[in-house]
JSON list of C-alpha atoms in Angstrom, two decimals:
[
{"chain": "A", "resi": 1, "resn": "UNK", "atom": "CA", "xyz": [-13.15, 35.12, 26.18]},
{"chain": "A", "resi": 2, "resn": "UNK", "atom": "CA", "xyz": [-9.50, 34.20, 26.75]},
{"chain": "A", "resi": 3, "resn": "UNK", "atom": "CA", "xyz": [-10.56, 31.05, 28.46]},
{"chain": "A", "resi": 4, "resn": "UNK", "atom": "CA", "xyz": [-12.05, 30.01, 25.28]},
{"chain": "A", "resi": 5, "resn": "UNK", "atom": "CA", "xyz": [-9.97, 31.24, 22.82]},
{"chain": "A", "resi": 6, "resn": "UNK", "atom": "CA", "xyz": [-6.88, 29.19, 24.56]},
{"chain": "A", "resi": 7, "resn": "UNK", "atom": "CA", "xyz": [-8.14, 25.65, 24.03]},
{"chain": "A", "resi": 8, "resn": "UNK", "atom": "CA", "xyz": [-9.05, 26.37, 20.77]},
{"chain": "A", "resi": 9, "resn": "UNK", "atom": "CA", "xyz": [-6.07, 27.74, 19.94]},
{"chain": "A", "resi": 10, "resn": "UNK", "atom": "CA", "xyz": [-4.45, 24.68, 21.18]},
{"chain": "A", "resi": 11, "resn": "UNK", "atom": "CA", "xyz": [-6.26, 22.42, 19.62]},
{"chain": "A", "resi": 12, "resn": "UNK", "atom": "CA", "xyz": [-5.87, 23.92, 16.34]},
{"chain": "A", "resi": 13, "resn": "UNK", "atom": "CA", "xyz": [-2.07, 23.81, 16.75]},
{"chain": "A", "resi": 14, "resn": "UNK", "atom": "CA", "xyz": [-2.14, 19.96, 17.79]},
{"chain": "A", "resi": 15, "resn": "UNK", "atom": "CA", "xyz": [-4.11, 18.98, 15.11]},
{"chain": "A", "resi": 16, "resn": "UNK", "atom": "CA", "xyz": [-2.93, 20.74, 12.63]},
{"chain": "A", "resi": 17, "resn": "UNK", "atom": "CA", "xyz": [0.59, 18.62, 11.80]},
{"chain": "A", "resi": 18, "resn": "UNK", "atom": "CA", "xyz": [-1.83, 15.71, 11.56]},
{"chain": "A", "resi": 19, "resn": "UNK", "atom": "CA", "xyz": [-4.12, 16.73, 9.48]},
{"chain": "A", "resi": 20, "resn": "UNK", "atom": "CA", "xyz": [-1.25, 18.27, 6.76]},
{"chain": "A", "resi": 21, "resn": "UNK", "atom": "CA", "xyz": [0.84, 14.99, 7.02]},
{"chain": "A", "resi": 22, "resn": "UNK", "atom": "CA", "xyz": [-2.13, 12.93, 6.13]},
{"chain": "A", "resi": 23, "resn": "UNK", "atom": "CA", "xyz": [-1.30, 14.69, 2.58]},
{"chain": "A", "resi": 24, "resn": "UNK", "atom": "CA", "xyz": [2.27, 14.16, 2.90]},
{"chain": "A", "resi": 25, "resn": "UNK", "atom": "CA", "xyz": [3.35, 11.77, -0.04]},
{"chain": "A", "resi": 26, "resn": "UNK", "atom": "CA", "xyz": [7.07, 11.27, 2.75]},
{"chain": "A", "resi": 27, "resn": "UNK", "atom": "CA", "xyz": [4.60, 9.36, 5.40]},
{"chain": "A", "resi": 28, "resn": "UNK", "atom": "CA", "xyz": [4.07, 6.18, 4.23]},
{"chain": "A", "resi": 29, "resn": "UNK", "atom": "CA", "xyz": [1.93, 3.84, 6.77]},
{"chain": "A", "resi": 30, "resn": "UNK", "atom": "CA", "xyz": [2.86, -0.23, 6.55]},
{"chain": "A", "resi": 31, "resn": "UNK", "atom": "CA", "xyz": [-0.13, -1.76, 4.92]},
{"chain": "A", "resi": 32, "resn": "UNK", "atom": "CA", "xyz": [2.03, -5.19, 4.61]},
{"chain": "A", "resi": 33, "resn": "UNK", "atom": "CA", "xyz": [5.07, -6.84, 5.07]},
{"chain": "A", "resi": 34, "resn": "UNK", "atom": "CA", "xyz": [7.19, -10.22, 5.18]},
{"chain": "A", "resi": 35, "resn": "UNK", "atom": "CA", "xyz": [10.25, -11.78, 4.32]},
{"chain": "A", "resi": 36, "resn": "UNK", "atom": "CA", "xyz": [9.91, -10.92, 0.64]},
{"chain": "A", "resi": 37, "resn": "UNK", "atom": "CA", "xyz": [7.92, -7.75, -0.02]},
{"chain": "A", "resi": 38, "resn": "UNK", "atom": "CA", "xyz": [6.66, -4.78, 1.63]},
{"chain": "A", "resi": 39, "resn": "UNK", "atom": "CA", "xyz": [3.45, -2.61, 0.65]},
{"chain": "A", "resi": 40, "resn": "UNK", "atom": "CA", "xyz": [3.03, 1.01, 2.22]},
{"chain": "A", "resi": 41, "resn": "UNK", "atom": "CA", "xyz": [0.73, 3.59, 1.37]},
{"chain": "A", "resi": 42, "resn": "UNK", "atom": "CA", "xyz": [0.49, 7.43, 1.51]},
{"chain": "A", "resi": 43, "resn": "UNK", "atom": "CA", "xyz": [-2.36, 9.81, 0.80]},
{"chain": "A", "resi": 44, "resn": "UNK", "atom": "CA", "xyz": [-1.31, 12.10, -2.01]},
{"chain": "A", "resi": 45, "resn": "UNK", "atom": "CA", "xyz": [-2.78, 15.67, -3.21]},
{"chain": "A", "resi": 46, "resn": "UNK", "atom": "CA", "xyz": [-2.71, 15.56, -6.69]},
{"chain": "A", "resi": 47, "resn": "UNK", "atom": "CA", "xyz": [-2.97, 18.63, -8.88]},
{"chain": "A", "resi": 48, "resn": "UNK", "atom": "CA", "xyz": [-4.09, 18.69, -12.53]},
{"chain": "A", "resi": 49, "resn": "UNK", "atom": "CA", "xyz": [-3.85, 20.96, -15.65]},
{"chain": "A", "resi": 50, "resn": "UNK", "atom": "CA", "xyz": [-6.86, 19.40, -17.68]},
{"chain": "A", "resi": 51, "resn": "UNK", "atom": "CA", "xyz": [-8.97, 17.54, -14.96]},
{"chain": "A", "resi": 52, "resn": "UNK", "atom": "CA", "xyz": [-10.24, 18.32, -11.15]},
{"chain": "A", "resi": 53, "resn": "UNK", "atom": "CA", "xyz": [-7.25, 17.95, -8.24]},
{"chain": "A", "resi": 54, "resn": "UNK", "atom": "CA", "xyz": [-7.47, 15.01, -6.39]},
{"chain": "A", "resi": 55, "resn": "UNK", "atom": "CA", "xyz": [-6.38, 13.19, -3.21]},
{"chain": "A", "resi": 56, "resn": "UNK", "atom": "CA", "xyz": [-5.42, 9.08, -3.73]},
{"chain": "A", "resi": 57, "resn": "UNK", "atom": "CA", "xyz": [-3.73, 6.38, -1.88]},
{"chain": "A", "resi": 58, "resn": "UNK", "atom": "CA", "xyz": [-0.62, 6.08, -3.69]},
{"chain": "A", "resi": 59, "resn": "UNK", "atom": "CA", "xyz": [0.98, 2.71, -3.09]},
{"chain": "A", "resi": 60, "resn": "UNK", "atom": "CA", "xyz": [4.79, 1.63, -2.92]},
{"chain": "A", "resi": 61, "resn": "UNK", "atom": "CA", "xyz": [5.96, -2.24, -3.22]},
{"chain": "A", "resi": 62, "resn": "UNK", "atom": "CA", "xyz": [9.32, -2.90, -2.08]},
{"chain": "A", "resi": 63, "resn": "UNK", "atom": "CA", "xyz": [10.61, -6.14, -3.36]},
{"chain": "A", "resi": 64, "resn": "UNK", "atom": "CA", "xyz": [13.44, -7.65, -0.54]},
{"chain": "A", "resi": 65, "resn": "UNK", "atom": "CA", "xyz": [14.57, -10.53, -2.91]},
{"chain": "A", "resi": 66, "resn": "UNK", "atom": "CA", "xyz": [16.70, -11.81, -5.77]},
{"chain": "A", "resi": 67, "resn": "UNK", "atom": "CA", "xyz": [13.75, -12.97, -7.99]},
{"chain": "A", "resi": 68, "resn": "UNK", "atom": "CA", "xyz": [11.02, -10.36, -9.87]},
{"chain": "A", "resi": 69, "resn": "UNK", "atom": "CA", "xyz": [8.16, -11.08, -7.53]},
{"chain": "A", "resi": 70, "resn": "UNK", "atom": "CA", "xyz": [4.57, -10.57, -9.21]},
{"chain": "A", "resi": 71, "resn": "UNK", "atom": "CA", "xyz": [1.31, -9.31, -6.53]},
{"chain": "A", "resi": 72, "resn": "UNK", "atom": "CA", "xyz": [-1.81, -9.95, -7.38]},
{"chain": "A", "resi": 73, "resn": "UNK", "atom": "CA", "xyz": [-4.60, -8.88, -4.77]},
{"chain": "A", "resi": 74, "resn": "UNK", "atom": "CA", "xyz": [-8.00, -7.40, -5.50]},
{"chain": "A", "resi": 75, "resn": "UNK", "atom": "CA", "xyz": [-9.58, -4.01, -4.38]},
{"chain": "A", "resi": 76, "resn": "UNK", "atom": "CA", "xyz": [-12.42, -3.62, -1.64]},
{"chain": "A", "resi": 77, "resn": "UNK", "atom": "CA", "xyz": [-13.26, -0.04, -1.44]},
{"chain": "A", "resi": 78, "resn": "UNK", "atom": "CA", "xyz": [-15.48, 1.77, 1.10]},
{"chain": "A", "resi": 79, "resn": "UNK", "atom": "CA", "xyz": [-16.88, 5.62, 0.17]},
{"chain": "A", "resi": 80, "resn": "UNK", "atom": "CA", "xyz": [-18.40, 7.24, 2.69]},
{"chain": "A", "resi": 81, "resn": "UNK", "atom": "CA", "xyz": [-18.62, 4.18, 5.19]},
{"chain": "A", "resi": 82, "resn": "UNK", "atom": "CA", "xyz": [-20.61, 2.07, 2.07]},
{"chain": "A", "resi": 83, "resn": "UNK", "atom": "CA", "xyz": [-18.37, -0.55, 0.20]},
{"chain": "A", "resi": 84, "resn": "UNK", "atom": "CA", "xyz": [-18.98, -0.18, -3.45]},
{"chain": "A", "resi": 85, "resn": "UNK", "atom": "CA", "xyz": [-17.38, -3.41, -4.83]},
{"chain": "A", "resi": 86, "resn": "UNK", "atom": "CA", "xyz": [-17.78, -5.83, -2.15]},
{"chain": "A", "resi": 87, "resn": "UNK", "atom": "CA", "xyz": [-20.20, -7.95, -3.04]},
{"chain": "A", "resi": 88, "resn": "UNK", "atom": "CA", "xyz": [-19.05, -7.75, -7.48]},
{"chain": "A", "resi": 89, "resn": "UNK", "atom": "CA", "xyz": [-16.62, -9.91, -8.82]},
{"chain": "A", "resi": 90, "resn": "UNK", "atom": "CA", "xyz": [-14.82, -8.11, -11.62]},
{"chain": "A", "resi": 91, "resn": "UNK", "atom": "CA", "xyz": [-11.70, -7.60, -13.20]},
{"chain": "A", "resi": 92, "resn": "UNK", "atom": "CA", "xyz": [-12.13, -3.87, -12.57]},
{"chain": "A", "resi": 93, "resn": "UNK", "atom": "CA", "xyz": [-11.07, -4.97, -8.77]},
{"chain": "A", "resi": 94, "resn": "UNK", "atom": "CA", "xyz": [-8.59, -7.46, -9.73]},
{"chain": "A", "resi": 95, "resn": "UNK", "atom": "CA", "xyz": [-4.75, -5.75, -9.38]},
{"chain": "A", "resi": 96, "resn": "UNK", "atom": "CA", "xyz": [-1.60, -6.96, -10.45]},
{"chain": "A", "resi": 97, "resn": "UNK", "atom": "CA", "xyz": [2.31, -5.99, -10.88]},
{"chain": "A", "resi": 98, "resn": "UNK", "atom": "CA", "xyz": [5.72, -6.80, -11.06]},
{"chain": "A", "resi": 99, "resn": "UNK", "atom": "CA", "xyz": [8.38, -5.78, -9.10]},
{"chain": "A", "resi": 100, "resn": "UNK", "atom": "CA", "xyz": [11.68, -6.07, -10.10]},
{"chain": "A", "resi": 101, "resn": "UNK", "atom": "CA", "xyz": [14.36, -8.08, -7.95]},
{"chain": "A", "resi": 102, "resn": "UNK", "atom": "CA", "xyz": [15.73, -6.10, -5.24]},
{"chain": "A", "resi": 103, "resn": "UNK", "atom": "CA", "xyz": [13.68, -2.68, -5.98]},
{"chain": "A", "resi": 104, "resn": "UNK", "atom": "CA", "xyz": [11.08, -0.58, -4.86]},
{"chain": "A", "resi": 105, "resn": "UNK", "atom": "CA", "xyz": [7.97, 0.81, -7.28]},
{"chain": "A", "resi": 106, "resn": "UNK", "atom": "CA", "xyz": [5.90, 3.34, -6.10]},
{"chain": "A", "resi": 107, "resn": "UNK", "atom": "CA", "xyz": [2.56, 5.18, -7.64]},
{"chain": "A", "resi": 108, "resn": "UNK", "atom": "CA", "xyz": [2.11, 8.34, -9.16]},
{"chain": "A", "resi": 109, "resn": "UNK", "atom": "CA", "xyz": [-0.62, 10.88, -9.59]},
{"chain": "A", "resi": 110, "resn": "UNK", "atom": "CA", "xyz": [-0.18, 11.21, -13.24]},
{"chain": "A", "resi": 111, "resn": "UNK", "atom": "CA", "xyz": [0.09, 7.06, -13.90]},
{"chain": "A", "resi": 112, "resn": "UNK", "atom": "CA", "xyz": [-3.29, 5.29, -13.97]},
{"chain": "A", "resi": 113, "resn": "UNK", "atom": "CA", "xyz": [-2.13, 2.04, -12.23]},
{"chain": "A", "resi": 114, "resn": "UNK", "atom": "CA", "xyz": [-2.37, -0.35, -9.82]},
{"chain": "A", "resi": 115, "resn": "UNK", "atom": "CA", "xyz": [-0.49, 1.61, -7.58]},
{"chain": "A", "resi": 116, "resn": "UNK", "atom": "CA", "xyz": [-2.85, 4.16, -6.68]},
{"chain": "A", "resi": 117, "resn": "UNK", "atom": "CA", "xyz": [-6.80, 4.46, -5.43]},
{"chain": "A", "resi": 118, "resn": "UNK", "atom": "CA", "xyz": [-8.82, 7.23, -5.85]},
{"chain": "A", "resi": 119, "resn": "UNK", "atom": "CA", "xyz": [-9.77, 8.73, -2.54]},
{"chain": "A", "resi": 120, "resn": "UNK", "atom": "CA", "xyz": [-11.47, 12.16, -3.62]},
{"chain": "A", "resi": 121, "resn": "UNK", "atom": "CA", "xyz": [-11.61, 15.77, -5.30]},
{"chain": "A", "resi": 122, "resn": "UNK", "atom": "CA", "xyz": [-9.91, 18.20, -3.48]},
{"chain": "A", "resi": 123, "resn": "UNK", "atom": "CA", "xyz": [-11.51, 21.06, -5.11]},
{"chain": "A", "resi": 124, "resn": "UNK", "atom": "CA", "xyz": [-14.42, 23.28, -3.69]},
{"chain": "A", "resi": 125, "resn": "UNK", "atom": "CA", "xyz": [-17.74, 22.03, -5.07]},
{"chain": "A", "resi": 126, "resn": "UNK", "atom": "CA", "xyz": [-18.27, 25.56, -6.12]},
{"chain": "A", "resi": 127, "resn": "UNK", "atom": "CA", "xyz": [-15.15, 24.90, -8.46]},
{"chain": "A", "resi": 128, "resn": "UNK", "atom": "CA", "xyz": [-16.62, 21.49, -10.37]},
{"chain": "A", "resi": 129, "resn": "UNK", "atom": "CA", "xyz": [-19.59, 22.32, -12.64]},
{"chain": "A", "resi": 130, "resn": "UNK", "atom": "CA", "xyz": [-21.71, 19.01, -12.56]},
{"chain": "A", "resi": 131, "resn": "UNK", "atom": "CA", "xyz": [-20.90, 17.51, -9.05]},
{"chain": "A", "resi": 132, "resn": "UNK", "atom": "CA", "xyz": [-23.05, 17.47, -6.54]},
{"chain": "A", "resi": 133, "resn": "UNK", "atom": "CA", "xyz": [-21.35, 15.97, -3.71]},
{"chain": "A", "resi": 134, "resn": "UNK", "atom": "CA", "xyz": [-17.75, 15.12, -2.95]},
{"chain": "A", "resi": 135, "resn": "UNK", "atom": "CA", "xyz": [-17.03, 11.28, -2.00]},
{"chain": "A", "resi": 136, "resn": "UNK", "atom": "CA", "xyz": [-14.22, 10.02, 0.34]},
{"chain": "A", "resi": 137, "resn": "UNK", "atom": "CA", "xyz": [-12.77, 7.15, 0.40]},
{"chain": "A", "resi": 138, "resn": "UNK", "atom": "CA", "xyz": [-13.29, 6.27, 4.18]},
{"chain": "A", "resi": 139, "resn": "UNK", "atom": "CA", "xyz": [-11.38, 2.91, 4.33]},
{"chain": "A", "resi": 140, "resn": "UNK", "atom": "CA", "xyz": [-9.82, -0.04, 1.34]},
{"chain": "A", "resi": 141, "resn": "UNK", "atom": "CA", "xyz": [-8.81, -3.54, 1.66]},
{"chain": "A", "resi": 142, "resn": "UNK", "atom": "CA", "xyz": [-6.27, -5.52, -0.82]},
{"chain": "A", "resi": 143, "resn": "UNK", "atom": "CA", "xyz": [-7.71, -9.09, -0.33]},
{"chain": "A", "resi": 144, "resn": "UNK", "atom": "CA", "xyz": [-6.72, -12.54, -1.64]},
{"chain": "A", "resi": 145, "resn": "UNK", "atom": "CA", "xyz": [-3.34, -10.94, -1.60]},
{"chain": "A", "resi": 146, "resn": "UNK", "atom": "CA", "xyz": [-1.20, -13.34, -3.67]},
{"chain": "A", "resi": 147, "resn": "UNK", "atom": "CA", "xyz": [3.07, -13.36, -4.04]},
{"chain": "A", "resi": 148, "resn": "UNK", "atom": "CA", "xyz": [4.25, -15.21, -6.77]}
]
C-alpha cells in the first residue's frame, strides 16, 4: 500500500501548483508581441452575485509607443476540441480597442469587452438548474490581427 500511496502522493503535489496557477489572474502567458504592442492572457475565476461563476481568458494590451494604437483582430474559438465560429463571418467575432499611448489595458470579469473570452462555468452542474453539460474552451485564435 505504501508503494502506491507514494507516487500518488507525489503526483498530486507536482501537479497541483499547475493546475491552481492556471486560475491565477498574476500569470499572464505572451500571446503576442513586437516593437509596438504586447497581448498576454490569463485564465481568470470569476465569481458572481446574480449569474453562474465563471472561468475566461482575460486579455491585457500593453501599448510600447507614443501614439494611441487601435487592434483590431477577430475571434476563432474552439469548445471542446470543435471550433464554433470558424467557418461564420460576423461581427460577433470581429474585436477592436484602443490603447492609449504608453499604457497597458487589461480585462475584467465584471466588463463585457473585448478583453475577455468566455472559457466556462465553474460551478457544479448540480448547482445550475437548466444546464446539462459544462463547455470548455479548449483552445482560441485572434486572427487577421491588425495595428493601426
Amino acid at each position: 500500500m505504501k508503494q502506491f500511496f507514494y507516487p500518488i502522493s507525489l503526483a498530486f503535489i507536482t501537479l497541483m501548483p499547475t493546475t491552481l496557477s492556471a486560475s491565477n489572474p498574476s500569470v499572464w502567458e505572451i500571446y503576442f508581441e513586437n516593437d509596438s504592442i504586447k497581448i498576454e492572457f490569463a485564465y481568470q475565476d470569476c465569481e458572481y452575485i446574480e449569474q453562474f461563476n465563471s472561468e475566461f481568458v482575460i486579455f491585457k494590451t500593453s501599448n510600447f509607443t507614443n501614439q494611441i494604437l487601435t487592434l483590431k483582430w477577430e475571434e476563432q474559438l474552439w469548445y471542446d476540441e470543435n471550433c464554433i465560429n470558424c467557418e461564420t463571418d460576423n461581427n460577433e467575432s470581429r474585436k477592436q480597442i484602443t490603447i492609449p499611448a504608453n499604457s497597458t489595458r487589461e480585462g475584467k470579469c465584471n466588463e463585457n469587452n473585448s478583453l475577455r473570452i468566455f472559457s466556462k462555468f465553474t460551478l457544479d452542474l448540480d448547482k445550475m438548474p437548466g444546464v446539462n453539460r459544462i463547455n470548455a474552451l479548449t483552445k482560441f485564435e485572434l486572427t487577421n490581427l491588425k495595428i493601426k
